[in-house]
Amino acid sequence: MTHVLIVEDDKHLRQFLRKALREEGVTVEEAASGATALEAAASKSYDCIVLDVMLPERDGFDVLTTLRAAGVLTPILMLTARAELAHRVRGLESGADDYLAKPFDLAELLARIQALVRRARLGGAEPVLRVGLLTLHQLGRRVALASQAIDLSPREFALLEFLMLNAGRTLSRSRIAEAVWNYQFDPQTNVVDQYITYLRRKLAVHDDAPEIVTVRGVGYRLEVP
């Protein structure tokens, strides 16, 4: 059974995550401050730690560096309202395994936790997403379709990764914009539609590629073959 430590000072969000994870069969423990998180991590072993950055007493970056300095190798997913690139880079360079900005999609959070746990149990093997003949290597940032490499820009890669993490689910344009571009959706912009078009062109190299379906009036869905 998967054992996760949630480190979050927002009581309502912490309770929401606890309930959602438990419904997925995950054993959950909680910490509301950086100091409490360090005590918990020192006394027990976890499969994954979901760590907020903005914490009382000791912030998430301090907790992260302290754990890594102590030799704790538990996969850590940083969870924060800060979406700036500099903060994401700082977290990853300090030893975080993944980074998710608020507001986030619960399904994506669950998928990322599962990917980190699988990777750790495989001895650090790179997490790979697969949808039909489409394969995406999350750390190596490589994409292949039926063994044929697909060259994507960083933004195209992020968009495809988000679609694959949520394969089979209909995603609104606003949710895609928040996850991939980290900003509130402007109904006047067509940036999401433009990048969907770019991806479709690149996936069209194979007849059996997963299809990005337009859900009229809502958004898009990556169809599972």
PDB file of C-alpha atoms in Angstrom:
ATOM      1  CA  MET A   1       0.000   0.000   0.000  1.00  0.00           C
ATOM      2  CA  THR A   2       1.220   3.505  -0.870  1.00  0.00           C
ATOM      3  CA  HIS A   3       2.036   5.727   2.129  1.00  0.00           C
ATOM      4  CA  VAL A   4       2.021   9.506   1.515  1.00  0.00           C
ATOM      5  CA  LEU A   5       2.850  12.462   3.761  1.00  0.00           C
ATOM      6  CA  ILE A   6       0.944  15.662   2.945  1.00  0.00           C
ATOM      7  CA  VAL A   7       2.682  18.826   4.176  1.00  0.00           C
ATOM      8  CA  GLU A   8       0.225  21.711   3.797  1.00  0.00           C
ATOM      9  CA  ASP A   9      -0.745  24.516   6.182  1.00  0.00           C
ATOM     10  CA  ASP A  10      -4.145  25.105   4.556  1.00  0.00           C
ATOM     11  CA  LYS A  11      -6.428  22.913   6.671  1.00  0.00           C
ATOM     12  CA  HIS A  12      -9.204  22.678   4.093  1.00  0.00           C
ATOM     13  CA  LEU A  13      -6.862  21.739   1.243  1.00  0.00           C
ATOM     14  CA  ARG A  14      -5.084  19.233   3.477  1.00  0.00           C
ATOM     15  CA  GLN A  15      -8.367  17.555   4.393  1.00  0.00           C
ATOM     16  CA  PHE A  16      -9.480  17.547   0.748  1.00  0.00           C
ATOM     17  CA  LEU A  17      -6.249  15.850  -0.358  1.00  0.00           C
ATOM     18  CA  ARG A  18      -6.447  13.351   2.479  1.00  0.00           C
ATOM     19  CA  LYS A  19      -9.968  12.348   1.488  1.00  0.00           C
ATOM     20  CA  ALA A  20      -9.128  12.123  -2.226  1.00  0.00           C
ATOM     21  CA  LEU A  21      -6.001  10.035  -1.673  1.00  0.00           C
ATOM     22  CA  ARG A  22      -7.701   7.693   0.768  1.00  0.00           C
ATOM     23  CA  GLU A  23     -10.421   7.072  -1.802  1.00  0.00           C
ATOM     24  CA  GLU A  24      -7.617   5.875  -4.094  1.00  0.00           C
ATOM     25  CA  GLY A  25      -6.427   3.412  -1.455  1.00  0.00           C
ATOM     26  CA  VAL A  26      -3.507   5.552  -0.272  1.00  0.00           C
ATOM     27  CA  THR A  27      -2.506   5.721   3.404  1.00  0.00           C
ATOM     28  CA  VAL A  28      -2.179   9.394   4.332  1.00  0.00           C
ATOM     29  CA  GLU A  29      -0.498  11.280   7.146  1.00  0.00           C
ATOM     30  CA  GLU A  30      -0.463  15.050   7.514  1.00  0.00           C
ATOM     31  CA  ALA A  31       1.814  17.843   8.700  1.00  0.00           C
ATOM     32  CA  ALA A  32       0.799  21.500   8.937  1.00  0.00           C
ATOM     33  CA  SER A  33       4.264  23.044   9.343  1.00  0.00           C
ATOM     34  CA  GLY A  34       7.824  22.562   8.202  1.00  0.00           C
ATOM     35  CA  ALA A  35       9.010  21.511  11.644  1.00  0.00           C
ATOM     36  CA  THR A  36       6.268  18.898  11.974  1.00  0.00           C
ATOM     37  CA  ALA A  37       7.093  17.589   8.507  1.00  0.00           C
ATOM     38  CA  LEU A  38      10.738  17.075   9.441  1.00  0.00           C
ATOM     39  CA  GLU A  39       9.730  15.208  12.587  1.00  0.00           C
ATOM     40  CA  ALA A  40       7.381  12.961  10.627  1.00  0.00           C
ATOM     41  CA  ALA A  41       9.931  12.234   7.898  1.00  0.00           C
ATOM     42  CA  ALA A  42      12.585  11.411  10.488  1.00  0.00           C
ATOM     43  CA  SER A  43      10.362   8.947  12.345  1.00  0.00           C
ATOM     44  CA  LYS A  44       8.643   7.113   9.473  1.00  0.00           C
ATOM     45  CA  SER A  45       9.208   6.008   5.904  1.00  0.00           C
ATOM     46  CA  TYR A  46       6.927   7.292   3.135  1.00  0.00           C
ATOM     47  CA  ASP A  47       6.504   6.407  -0.523  1.00  0.00           C
ATOM     48  CA  CYS A  48       6.006  10.067  -1.441  1.00  0.00           C
ATOM     49  CA  ILE A  49       5.906  13.482   0.231  1.00  0.00           C
ATOM     50  CA  VAL A  50       3.615  16.215  -1.114  1.00  0.00           C
ATOM     51  CA  LEU A  51       5.315  19.376   0.142  1.00  0.00           C
ATOM     52  CA  ASP A  52       3.877  22.886   0.046  1.00  0.00           C
ATOM     53  CA  VAL A  53       6.381  25.745  -0.262  1.00  0.00           C
ATOM     54  CA  MET A  54       4.642  28.366   1.887  1.00  0.00           C
ATOM     55  CA  LEU A  55       4.746  26.857   5.386  1.00  0.00           C
ATOM     56  CA  PRO A  56       5.006  28.288   8.910  1.00  0.00           C
ATOM     57  CA  GLU A  57       8.218  27.890  10.931  1.00  0.00           C
ATOM     58  CA  ARG A  58      10.293  26.428   8.077  1.00  0.00           C
ATOM     59  CA  ASP A  59       9.292  26.794   4.445  1.00  0.00           C
ATOM     60  CA  GLY A  60       9.164  23.988   1.923  1.00  0.00           C
ATOM     61  CA  PHE A  61      12.568  24.761   0.409  1.00  0.00           C
ATOM     62  CA  ASP A  62      14.154  24.549   3.865  1.00  0.00           C
ATOM     63  CA  VAL A  63      12.384  21.243   4.569  1.00  0.00           C
ATOM     64  CA  LEU A  64      13.480  19.883   1.190  1.00  0.00           C
ATOM     65  CA  THR A  65      17.152  20.760   1.564  1.00  0.00           C
ATOM     66  CA  THR A  66      17.217  19.485   5.164  1.00  0.00           C
ATOM     67  CA  LEU A  67      15.737  16.129   4.154  1.00  0.00           C
ATOM     68  CA  ARG A  68      18.114  15.695   1.237  1.00  0.00           C
ATOM     69  CA  ALA A  69      21.107  16.680   3.398  1.00  0.00           C
ATOM     70  CA  ALA A  70      20.022  14.008   5.882  1.00  0.00           C
ATOM     71  CA  GLY A  71      20.015  11.397   3.121  1.00  0.00           C
ATOM     72  CA  VAL A  72      16.235  11.055   2.829  1.00  0.00           C
ATOM     73  CA  LEU A  73      15.589   9.904  -0.752  1.00  0.00           C
ATOM     74  CA  THR A  74      11.774   9.772  -0.585  1.00  0.00           C
ATOM     75  CA  PRO A  75      10.221  11.206  -3.783  1.00  0.00           C
ATOM     76  CA  ILE A  76       9.067  14.772  -3.107  1.00  0.00           C
ATOM     77  CA  LEU A  77       6.449  16.650  -5.093  1.00  0.00           C
ATOM     78  CA  MET A  78       6.515  20.400  -4.442  1.00  0.00           C
ATOM     79  CA  LEU A  79       3.068  21.957  -4.289  1.00  0.00           C
ATOM     80  CA  THR A  80       2.800  25.734  -4.319  1.00  0.00           C
ATOM     81  CA  ALA A  81       0.875  28.764  -5.478  1.00  0.00           C
ATOM     82  CA  ARG A  82       4.095  30.144  -6.908  1.00  0.00           C
ATOM     83  CA  ALA A  83       4.125  29.460 -10.635  1.00  0.00           C
ATOM     84  CA  GLU A  84       7.239  31.446 -11.555  1.00  0.00           C
ATOM     85  CA  LEU A  85       9.944  29.523 -13.406  1.00  0.00           C
ATOM     86  CA  ALA A  86      12.627  30.581 -10.883  1.00  0.00           C
ATOM     87  CA  HIS A  87      10.765  28.892  -8.022  1.00  0.00           C
ATOM     88  CA  ARG A  88      10.235  25.690  -9.998  1.00  0.00           C
ATOM     89  CA  VAL A  89      13.911  25.589 -10.934  1.00  0.00           C
ATOM     90  CA  ARG A  90      14.972  26.231  -7.329  1.00  0.00           C
ATOM     91  CA  GLY A  91      12.825  23.379  -6.070  1.00  0.00           C
ATOM     92  CA  LEU A  92      14.076  20.907  -8.665  1.00  0.00           C
ATOM     93  CA  GLU A  93      17.709  21.923  -8.177  1.00  0.00           C
ATOM     94  CA  SER A  94      17.296  21.507  -4.400  1.00  0.00           C
ATOM     95  CA  GLY A  95      16.246  17.896  -4.825  1.00  0.00           C
ATOM     96  CA  ALA A  96      12.514  17.890  -5.570  1.00  0.00           C
ATOM     97  CA  ASP A  97      11.362  15.175  -7.962  1.00  0.00           C
ATOM     98  CA  ASP A  98       8.384  17.039  -9.393  1.00  0.00           C
ATOM     99  CA  TYR A  99       6.615  20.385  -9.137  1.00  0.00           C
ATOM    100  CA  LEU A 100       2.934  21.277  -9.413  1.00  0.00           C
ATOM    101  CA  ALA A 101       1.546  24.814  -9.178  1.00  0.00           C
ATOM    102  CA  LYS A 102      -1.780  25.732  -7.596  1.00  0.00           C
ATOM    103  CA  PRO A 103      -4.506  25.706  -8.692  1.00  0.00           C
ATOM    104  CA  PHE A 104      -4.046  22.123  -9.815  1.00  0.00           C
ATOM    105  CA  ASP A 105      -6.194  19.346 -11.193  1.00  0.00           C
ATOM    106  CA  LEU A 106      -6.690  16.518  -8.683  1.00  0.00           C
ATOM    107  CA  ALA A 107      -6.387  13.866 -11.373  1.00  0.00           C
ATOM    108  CA  GLU A 108      -3.020  15.307 -12.423  1.00  0.00           C
ATOM    109  CA  LEU A 109      -1.763  15.366  -8.829  1.00  0.00           C
ATOM    110  CA  LEU A 110      -2.763  11.717  -8.354  1.00  0.00           C
ATOM    111  CA  ALA A 111      -1.106  10.750 -11.636  1.00  0.00           C
ATOM    112  CA  ARG A 112       2.128  12.518 -10.683  1.00  0.00           C
ATOM    113  CA  ILE A 113       2.207  10.860  -7.252  1.00  0.00           C
ATOM    114  CA  GLN A 114       1.665   7.457  -8.835  1.00  0.00           C
ATOM    115  CA  ALA A 115       4.437   8.112 -11.365  1.00  0.00           C
ATOM    116  CA  LEU A 116       6.902   9.099  -8.609  1.00  0.00           C
ATOM    117  CA  VAL A 117       6.050   6.035  -6.534  1.00  0.00           C
ATOM    118  CA  ARG A 118       6.417   3.697  -9.550  1.00  0.00           C
ATOM    119  CA  ARG A 119       9.750   5.250 -10.429  1.00  0.00           C
ATOM    120  CA  ALA A 120      11.068   4.850  -6.866  1.00  0.00           C
ATOM    121  CA  ARG A 121       9.929   1.225  -6.690  1.00  0.00           C
ATOM    122  CA  LEU A 122      11.689   0.516  -9.980  1.00  0.00           C
ATOM    123  CA  GLY A 123      14.932   1.784  -8.511  1.00  0.00           C
ATOM    124  CA  GLY A 124      14.860   5.244 -10.032  1.00  0.00           C
ATOM    125  CA  ALA A 125      13.813   4.230 -13.526  1.00  0.00           C
ATOM    126  CA  GLU A 126      12.618   7.159 -15.583  1.00  0.00           C
ATOM    127  CA  PRO A 127       8.840   7.706 -15.472  1.00  0.00           C
ATOM    128  CA  VAL A 128       7.275   7.089 -18.867  1.00  0.00           C
ATOM    129  CA  LEU A 129       3.755   7.956 -20.023  1.00  0.00           C
ATOM    130  CA  ARG A 130       2.144   5.734 -22.656  1.00  0.00           C
ATOM    131  CA  VAL A 131      -1.067   6.244 -24.584  1.00  0.00           C
ATOM    132  CA  GLY A 132      -1.441   3.731 -27.371  1.00  0.00           C
ATOM    133  CA  LEU A 133       1.645   3.956 -29.584  1.00  0.00           C
ATOM    134  CA  LEU A 134       2.623   7.317 -28.079  1.00  0.00           C
ATOM    135  CA  THR A 135       5.410   7.356 -25.476  1.00  0.00           C
ATOM    136  CA  LEU A 136       6.641  10.320 -23.435  1.00  0.00           C
ATOM    137  CA  HIS A 137       9.762  10.198 -21.224  1.00  0.00           C
ATOM    138  CA  GLN A 138       9.137  12.784 -18.516  1.00  0.00           C
ATOM    139  CA  LEU A 139      12.714  13.316 -17.333  1.00  0.00           C
ATOM    140  CA  GLY A 140      14.522  12.845 -20.641  1.00  0.00           C
ATOM    141  CA  ARG A 141      11.829  14.964 -22.313  1.00  0.00           C
ATOM    142  CA  ARG A 142      11.649  12.610 -25.275  1.00  0.00           C
ATOM    143  CA  VAL A 143       8.549  11.717 -27.258  1.00  0.00           C
ATOM    144  CA  ALA A 144       8.142   8.846 -29.691  1.00  0.00           C
ATOM    145  CA  LEU A 145       5.255   7.586 -31.778  1.00  0.00           C
ATOM    146  CA  ALA A 146       5.537   3.924 -32.784  1.00  0.00           C
ATOM    147  CA  SER A 147       9.305   4.180 -32.100  1.00  0.00           C
ATOM    148  CA  GLN A 148       9.591   7.278 -34.324  1.00  0.00           C
ATOM    149  CA  ALA A 149      10.989  10.286 -32.459  1.00  0.00           C
ATOM    150  CA  ILE A 150       8.776  13.388 -32.381  1.00  0.00           C
ATOM    151  CA  ASP A 151      10.516  16.745 -32.015  1.00  0.00           C
ATOM    152  CA  LEU A 152       8.533  19.098 -29.745  1.00  0.00           C
ATOM    153  CA  SER A 153       9.146  22.574 -28.402  1.00  0.00           C
ATOM    154  CA  PRO A 154       9.169  22.916 -24.575  1.00  0.00           C
ATOM    155  CA  ARG A 155       5.593  24.263 -24.601  1.00  0.00           C
ATOM    156  CA  GLU A 156       4.371  21.539 -26.959  1.00  0.00           C
ATOM    157  CA  PHE A 157       5.989  18.943 -24.693  1.00  0.00           C
ATOM    158  CA  ALA A 158       4.268  20.399 -21.599  1.00  0.00           C
ATOM    159  CA  LEU A 159       0.909  20.422 -23.388  1.00  0.00           C
ATOM    160  CA  LEU A 160       1.247  16.832 -24.581  1.00  0.00           C
ATOM    161  CA  GLU A 161       2.393  15.701 -21.119  1.00  0.00           C
ATOM    162  CA  PHE A 162      -0.700  17.273 -19.546  1.00  0.00           C
ATOM    163  CA  LEU A 163      -3.002  15.677 -22.120  1.00  0.00           C
ATOM    164  CA  MET A 164      -1.382  12.266 -21.575  1.00  0.00           C
ATOM    165  CA  LEU A 165      -1.604  12.547 -17.788  1.00  0.00           C
ATOM    166  CA  ASN A 166      -5.324  13.111 -18.290  1.00  0.00           C
ATOM    167  CA  ALA A 167      -5.888  10.784 -21.250  1.00  0.00           C
ATOM    168  CA  GLY A 168      -9.580  10.064 -21.780  1.00  0.00           C
ATOM    169  CA  ARG A 169     -10.666  13.129 -19.772  1.00  0.00           C
ATOM    170  CA  THR A 170     -12.169  16.254 -21.312  1.00  0.00           C
ATOM    171  CA  LEU A 171     -10.104  19.302 -20.347  1.00  0.00           C
ATOM    172  CA  SER A 172     -11.367  22.855 -20.644  1.00  0.00           C
ATOM    173  CA  ARG A 173      -9.254  25.469 -22.392  1.00  0.00           C
ATOM    174  CA  SER A 174      -8.956  27.376 -19.115  1.00  0.00           C
ATOM    175  CA  ARG A 175      -7.654  24.312 -17.256  1.00  0.00           C
ATOM    176  CA  ILE A 176      -5.099  23.642 -19.990  1.00  0.00           C
ATOM    177  CA  ALA A 177      -3.934  27.273 -19.926  1.00  0.00           C
ATOM    178  CA  GLU A 178      -3.515  27.222 -16.138  1.00  0.00           C
ATOM    179  CA  ALA A 179      -1.548  23.946 -16.206  1.00  0.00           C
ATOM    180  CA  VAL A 180       0.679  24.608 -19.220  1.00  0.00           C
ATOM    181  CA  TRP A 181       1.043  28.390 -19.301  1.00  0.00           C
ATOM    182  CA  ASN A 182       0.508  29.091 -15.592  1.00  0.00           C
ATOM    183  CA  TYR A 183      -1.872  31.969 -16.111  1.00  0.00           C
ATOM    184  CA  GLN A 184      -5.568  32.661 -15.917  1.00  0.00           C
ATOM    185  CA  PHE A 185      -7.334  31.914 -19.169  1.00  0.00           C
ATOM    186  CA  ASP A 186      -8.246  34.876 -21.382  1.00  0.00           C
ATOM    187  CA  PRO A 187     -11.281  33.911 -23.485  1.00  0.00           C
ATOM    188  CA  GLN A 188     -10.001  36.245 -26.217  1.00  0.00           C
ATOM    189  CA  THR A 189      -6.781  34.293 -26.747  1.00  0.00           C
ATOM    190  CA  ASN A 190      -6.439  31.300 -29.034  1.00  0.00           C
ATOM    191  CA  VAL A 191      -3.023  30.167 -27.803  1.00  0.00           C
ATOM    192  CA  VAL A 192      -4.371  26.813 -26.580  1.00  0.00           C
ATOM    193  CA  ASP A 193      -6.030  26.123 -29.934  1.00  0.00           C
ATOM    194  CA  GLN A 194      -2.845  27.092 -31.785  1.00  0.00           C
ATOM    195  CA  TYR A 195      -0.706  24.661 -29.824  1.00  0.00           C
ATOM    196  CA  ILE A 196      -3.287  21.899 -30.178  1.00  0.00           C
ATOM    197  CA  THR A 197      -3.006  22.431 -33.953  1.00  0.00           C
ATOM    198  CA  TYR A 198       0.793  22.186 -33.743  1.00  0.00           C
ATOM    199  CA  LEU A 199       0.564  18.911 -31.825  1.00  0.00           C
ATOM    200  CA  ARG A 200      -1.990  17.422 -34.191  1.00  0.00           C
ATOM    201  CA  ARG A 201       0.294  18.109 -37.141  1.00  0.00           C
ATOM    202  CA  LYS A 202       3.223  16.398 -35.465  1.00  0.00           C
ATOM    203  CA  LEU A 203       1.163  13.386 -34.380  1.00  0.00           C
ATOM    204  CA  ALA A 204      -0.293  13.019 -37.883  1.00  0.00           C
ATOM    205  CA  VAL A 205       2.878  11.226 -38.990  1.00  0.00           C
ATOM    206  CA  HIS A 206       1.259   7.932 -37.944  1.00  0.00           C
ATOM    207  CA  ASP A 207      -2.249   6.764 -38.839  1.00  0.00           C
ATOM    208  CA  ASP A 208      -2.722   5.026 -35.468  1.00  0.00           C
ATOM    209  CA  ALA A 209      -1.657   7.963 -33.301  1.00  0.00           C
ATOM    210  CA  PRO A 210      -3.921   8.896 -30.359  1.00  0.00           C
ATOM    211  CA  GLU A 211      -6.379  11.572 -31.453  1.00  0.00           C
ATOM    212  CA  ILE A 212      -6.796  14.977 -29.814  1.00  0.00           C
ATOM    213  CA  VAL A 213     -10.550  15.401 -29.990  1.00  0.00           C
ATOM    214  CA  THR A 214     -12.272  18.779 -29.903  1.00  0.00           C
ATOM    215  CA  VAL A 215     -15.173  18.849 -27.440  1.00  0.00           C
ATOM    216  CA  ARG A 216     -17.251  21.679 -28.830  1.00  0.00           C
ATOM    217  CA  GLY A 217     -17.811  24.520 -26.392  1.00  0.00           C
ATOM    218  CA  VAL A 218     -15.567  22.930 -23.742  1.00  0.00           C
ATOM    219  CA  GLY A 219     -12.034  22.049 -24.774  1.00  0.00           C
ATOM    220  CA  TYR A 220     -10.053  18.971 -25.769  1.00  0.00           C
ATOM    221  CA  ARG A 221      -9.585  15.310 -24.926  1.00  0.00           C
ATOM    222  CA  LEU A 222      -6.783  12.899 -25.818  1.00  0.00           C
ATOM    223  CA  GLU A 223      -8.557   9.760 -26.968  1.00  0.00           C
ATOM    224  CA  VAL A 224      -7.201   6.478 -25.707  1.00  0.00           C
ATOM    225  CA  PRO A 225      -7.014   4.088 -28.685  1.00  0.00           C
TER     226      PRO A 225
END
